[in-house]
GROMACS .gro file of C-alpha atoms in nm:
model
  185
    1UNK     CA    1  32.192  -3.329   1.740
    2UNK     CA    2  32.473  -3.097   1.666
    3UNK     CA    3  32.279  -2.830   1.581
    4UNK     CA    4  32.051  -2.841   1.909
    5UNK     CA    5  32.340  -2.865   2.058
    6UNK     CA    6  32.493  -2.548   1.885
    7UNK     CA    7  32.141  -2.405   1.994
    8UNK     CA    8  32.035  -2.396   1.641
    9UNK     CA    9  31.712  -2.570   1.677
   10UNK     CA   10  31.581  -2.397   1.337
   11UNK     CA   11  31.872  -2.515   1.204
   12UNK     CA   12  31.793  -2.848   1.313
   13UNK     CA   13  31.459  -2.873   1.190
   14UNK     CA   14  31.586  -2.781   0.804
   15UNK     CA   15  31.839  -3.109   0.876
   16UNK     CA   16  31.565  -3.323   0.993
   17UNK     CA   17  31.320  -3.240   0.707
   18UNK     CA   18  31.455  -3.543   0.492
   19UNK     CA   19  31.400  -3.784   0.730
   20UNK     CA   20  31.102  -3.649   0.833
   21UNK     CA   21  30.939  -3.643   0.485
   22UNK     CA   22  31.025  -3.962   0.377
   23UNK     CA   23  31.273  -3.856   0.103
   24UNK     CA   24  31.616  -4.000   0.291
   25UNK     CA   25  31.679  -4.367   0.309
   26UNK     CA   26  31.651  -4.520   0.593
   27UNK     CA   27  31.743  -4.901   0.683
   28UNK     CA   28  31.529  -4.938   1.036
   29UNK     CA   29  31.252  -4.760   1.222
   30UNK     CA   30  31.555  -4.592   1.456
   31UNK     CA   31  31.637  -4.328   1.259
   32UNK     CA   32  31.258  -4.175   1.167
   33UNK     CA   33  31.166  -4.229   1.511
   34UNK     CA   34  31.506  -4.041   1.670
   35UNK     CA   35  31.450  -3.776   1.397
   36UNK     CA   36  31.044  -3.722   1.548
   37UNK     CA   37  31.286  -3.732   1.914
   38UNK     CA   38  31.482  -3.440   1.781
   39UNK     CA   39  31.240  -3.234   1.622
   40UNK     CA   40  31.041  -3.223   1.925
   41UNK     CA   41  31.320  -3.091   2.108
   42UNK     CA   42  31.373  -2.843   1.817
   43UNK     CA   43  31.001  -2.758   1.863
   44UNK     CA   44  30.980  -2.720   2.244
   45UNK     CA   45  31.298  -2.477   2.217
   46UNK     CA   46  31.132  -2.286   1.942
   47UNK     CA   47  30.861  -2.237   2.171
   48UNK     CA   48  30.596  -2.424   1.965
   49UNK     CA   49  30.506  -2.677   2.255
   50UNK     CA   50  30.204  -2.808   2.048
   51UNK     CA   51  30.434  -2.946   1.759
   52UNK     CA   52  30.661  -3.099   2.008
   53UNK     CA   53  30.390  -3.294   2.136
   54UNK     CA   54  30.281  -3.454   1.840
   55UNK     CA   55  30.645  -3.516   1.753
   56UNK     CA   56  30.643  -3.718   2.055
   57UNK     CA   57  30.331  -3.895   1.978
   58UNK     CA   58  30.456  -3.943   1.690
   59UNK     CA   59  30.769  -4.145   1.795
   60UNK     CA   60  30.582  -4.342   2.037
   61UNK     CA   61  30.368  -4.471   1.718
   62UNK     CA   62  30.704  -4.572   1.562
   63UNK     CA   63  30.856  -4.713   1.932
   64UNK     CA   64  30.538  -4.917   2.052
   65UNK     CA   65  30.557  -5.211   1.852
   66UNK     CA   66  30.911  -5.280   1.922
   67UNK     CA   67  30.918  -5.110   2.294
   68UNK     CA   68  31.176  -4.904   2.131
   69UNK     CA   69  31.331  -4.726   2.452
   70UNK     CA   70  31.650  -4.615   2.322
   71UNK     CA   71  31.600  -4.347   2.116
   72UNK     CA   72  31.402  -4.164   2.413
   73UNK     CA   73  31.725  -4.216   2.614
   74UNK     CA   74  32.009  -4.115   2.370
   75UNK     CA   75  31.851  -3.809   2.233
   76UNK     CA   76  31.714  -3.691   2.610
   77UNK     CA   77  31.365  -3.656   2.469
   78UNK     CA   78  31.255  -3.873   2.758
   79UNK     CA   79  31.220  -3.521   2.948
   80UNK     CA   80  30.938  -3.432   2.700
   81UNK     CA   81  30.715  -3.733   2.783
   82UNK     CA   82  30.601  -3.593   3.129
   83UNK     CA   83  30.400  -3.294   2.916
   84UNK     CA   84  30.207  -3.562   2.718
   85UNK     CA   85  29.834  -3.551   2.758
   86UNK     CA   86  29.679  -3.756   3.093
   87UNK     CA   87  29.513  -4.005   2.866
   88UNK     CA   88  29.761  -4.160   2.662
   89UNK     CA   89  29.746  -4.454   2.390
   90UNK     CA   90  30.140  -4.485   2.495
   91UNK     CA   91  30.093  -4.476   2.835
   92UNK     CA   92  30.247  -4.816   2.920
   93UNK     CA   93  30.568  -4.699   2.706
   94UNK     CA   94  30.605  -4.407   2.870
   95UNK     CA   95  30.613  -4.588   3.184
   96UNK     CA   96  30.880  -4.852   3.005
   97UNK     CA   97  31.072  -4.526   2.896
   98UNK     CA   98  31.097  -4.338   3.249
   99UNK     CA   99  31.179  -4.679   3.437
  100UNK     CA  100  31.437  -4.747   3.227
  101UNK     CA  101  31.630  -4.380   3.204
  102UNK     CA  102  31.573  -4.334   3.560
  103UNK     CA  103  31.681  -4.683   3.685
  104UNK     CA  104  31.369  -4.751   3.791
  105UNK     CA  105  31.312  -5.037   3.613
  106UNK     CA  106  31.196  -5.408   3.659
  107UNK     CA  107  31.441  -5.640   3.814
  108UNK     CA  108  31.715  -5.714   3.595
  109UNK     CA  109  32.037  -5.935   3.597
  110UNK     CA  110  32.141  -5.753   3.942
  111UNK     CA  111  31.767  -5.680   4.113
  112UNK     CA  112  31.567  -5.933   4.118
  113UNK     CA  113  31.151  -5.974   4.177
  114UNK     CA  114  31.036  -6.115   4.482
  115UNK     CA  115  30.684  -6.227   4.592
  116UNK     CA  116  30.356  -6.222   4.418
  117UNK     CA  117  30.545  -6.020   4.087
  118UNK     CA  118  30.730  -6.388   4.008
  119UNK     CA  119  30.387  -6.537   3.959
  120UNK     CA  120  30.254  -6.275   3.730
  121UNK     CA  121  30.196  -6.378   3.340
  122UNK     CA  122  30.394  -6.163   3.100
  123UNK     CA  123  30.000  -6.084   2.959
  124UNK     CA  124  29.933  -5.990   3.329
  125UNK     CA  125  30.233  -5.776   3.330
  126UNK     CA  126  30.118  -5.602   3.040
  127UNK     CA  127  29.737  -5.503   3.200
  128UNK     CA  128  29.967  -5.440   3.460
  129UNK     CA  129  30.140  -5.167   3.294
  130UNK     CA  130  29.788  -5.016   3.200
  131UNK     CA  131  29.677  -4.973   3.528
  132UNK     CA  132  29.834  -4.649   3.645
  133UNK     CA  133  29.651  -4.453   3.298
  134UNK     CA  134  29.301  -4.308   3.340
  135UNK     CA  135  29.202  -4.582   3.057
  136UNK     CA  136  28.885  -4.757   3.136
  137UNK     CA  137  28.884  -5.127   3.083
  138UNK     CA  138  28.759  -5.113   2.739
  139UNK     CA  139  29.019  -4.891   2.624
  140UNK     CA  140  29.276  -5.103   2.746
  141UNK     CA  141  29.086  -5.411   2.567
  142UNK     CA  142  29.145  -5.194   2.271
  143UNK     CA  143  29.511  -5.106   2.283
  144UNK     CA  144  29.582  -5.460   2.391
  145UNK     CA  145  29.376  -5.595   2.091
  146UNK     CA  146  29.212  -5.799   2.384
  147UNK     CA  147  28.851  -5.830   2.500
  148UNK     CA  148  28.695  -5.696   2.747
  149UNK     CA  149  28.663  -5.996   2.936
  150UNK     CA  150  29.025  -6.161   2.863
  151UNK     CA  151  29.164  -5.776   3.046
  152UNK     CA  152  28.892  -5.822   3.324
  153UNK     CA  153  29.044  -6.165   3.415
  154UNK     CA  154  29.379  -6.024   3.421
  155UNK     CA  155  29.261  -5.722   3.627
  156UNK     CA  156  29.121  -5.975   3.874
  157UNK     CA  157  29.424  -6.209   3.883
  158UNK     CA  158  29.660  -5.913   3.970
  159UNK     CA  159  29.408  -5.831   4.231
  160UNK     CA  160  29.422  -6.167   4.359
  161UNK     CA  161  29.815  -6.209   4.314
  162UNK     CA  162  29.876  -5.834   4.466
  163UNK     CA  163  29.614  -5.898   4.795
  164UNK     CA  164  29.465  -5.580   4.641
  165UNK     CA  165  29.114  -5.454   4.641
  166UNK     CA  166  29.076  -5.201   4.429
  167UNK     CA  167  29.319  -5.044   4.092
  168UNK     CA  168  29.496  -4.810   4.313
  169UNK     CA  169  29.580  -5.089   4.510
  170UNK     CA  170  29.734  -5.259   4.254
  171UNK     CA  171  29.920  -5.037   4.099
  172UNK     CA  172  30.125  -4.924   4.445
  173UNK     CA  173  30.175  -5.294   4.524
  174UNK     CA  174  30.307  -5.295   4.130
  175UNK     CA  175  30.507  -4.937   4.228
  176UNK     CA  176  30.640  -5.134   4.560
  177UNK     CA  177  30.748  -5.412   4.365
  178UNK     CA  178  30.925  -5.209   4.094
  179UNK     CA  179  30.705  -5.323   3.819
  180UNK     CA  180  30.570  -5.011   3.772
  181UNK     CA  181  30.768  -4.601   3.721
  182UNK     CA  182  30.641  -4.384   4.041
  183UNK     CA  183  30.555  -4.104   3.797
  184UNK     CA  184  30.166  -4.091   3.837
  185UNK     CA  185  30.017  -4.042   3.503
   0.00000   0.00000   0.00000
């Protein structure tokens, strides 16, 4: 970070190379997946767009099982996710990521849900989330390690929950009810 900072982002990249390669120890998947944060950075301000990109991807791989959000926020990479590709695989965790670091989150301790978003399932939720990407049905099945039919039932009971006819539907009742990030994806 210092060396971004210090607008070094060569320098940076020579720091990172350790963690990157797998030679330093580390305890938890924080550090390889901040280091991924900050070499993107380093990337994007060396001008080489393409490697900051699969940096990113990258750190989503490490941040999806755990909904890591926190390294996105502390290093400021968070500003790199709008560049990602239309179709994501991460595309829920994006959303997660730009709710949270622009306060645009679900209800927490001081906001809380009203309506039709108190009755959805956390498995609902999670289709939910889905809903704004261009991924069909089947390709949701697949990152949810669902099938087909399990996401269609969840697709309907949203519909049914939301009073909403159609996806787009859905997903601005889910915008209205702060479930989902307004970013459009």
């Amino acid at each position: 970070m210092i060396r971004l900072a210090e607008q070094d982002p060569a320098g940076a990249r020579r720091e990172l190379r350790p963690v990157l390669d797998g030679t330093a120890p580390v305890d938890s998947l924080l550090t390889p997946t901040e280091a991924r944060l900050l070499d993107a950075l380093a990337c994007r301000d060396l001008g080489d767009d393409h490697a900051a990109g699969e940096a990113v991807e990258q750190a989503l791989n490490l941040a999806e099982p755990d909904r890591m959000i926190l390294p996105f926020a502390m290093t400021g990479a968070w500003e790199l996710l709008g560049d990602l590709p239309q179709k994501t695989s991460h595309a829920a965790l994006v959303s997660d990521i730009l709710d949270a670091v622009r306060g645009d989150g679900p209800a927490g301790p001081d906001r809380s849900a009203s309506g039709p978003a108190e009755g959805l399932s956390p498995s609902e939720l999670r289709v939910l989330r889905y809903l704004p990407t261009n991924l069909t049905r089947p390709e949701i099945a697949a990152e949810l390690s669902l099938s087909l039919n399990t996401v269609s039932t969840h697709i309907r009971r949203i519909y049914a929950k939301f009073g909403a006819g159609d996806r787009s539907s859905a997903v601005q009742r889910g915008r209205d009810l702060r479930l989902l990030s307004n970013v459009r994806f």
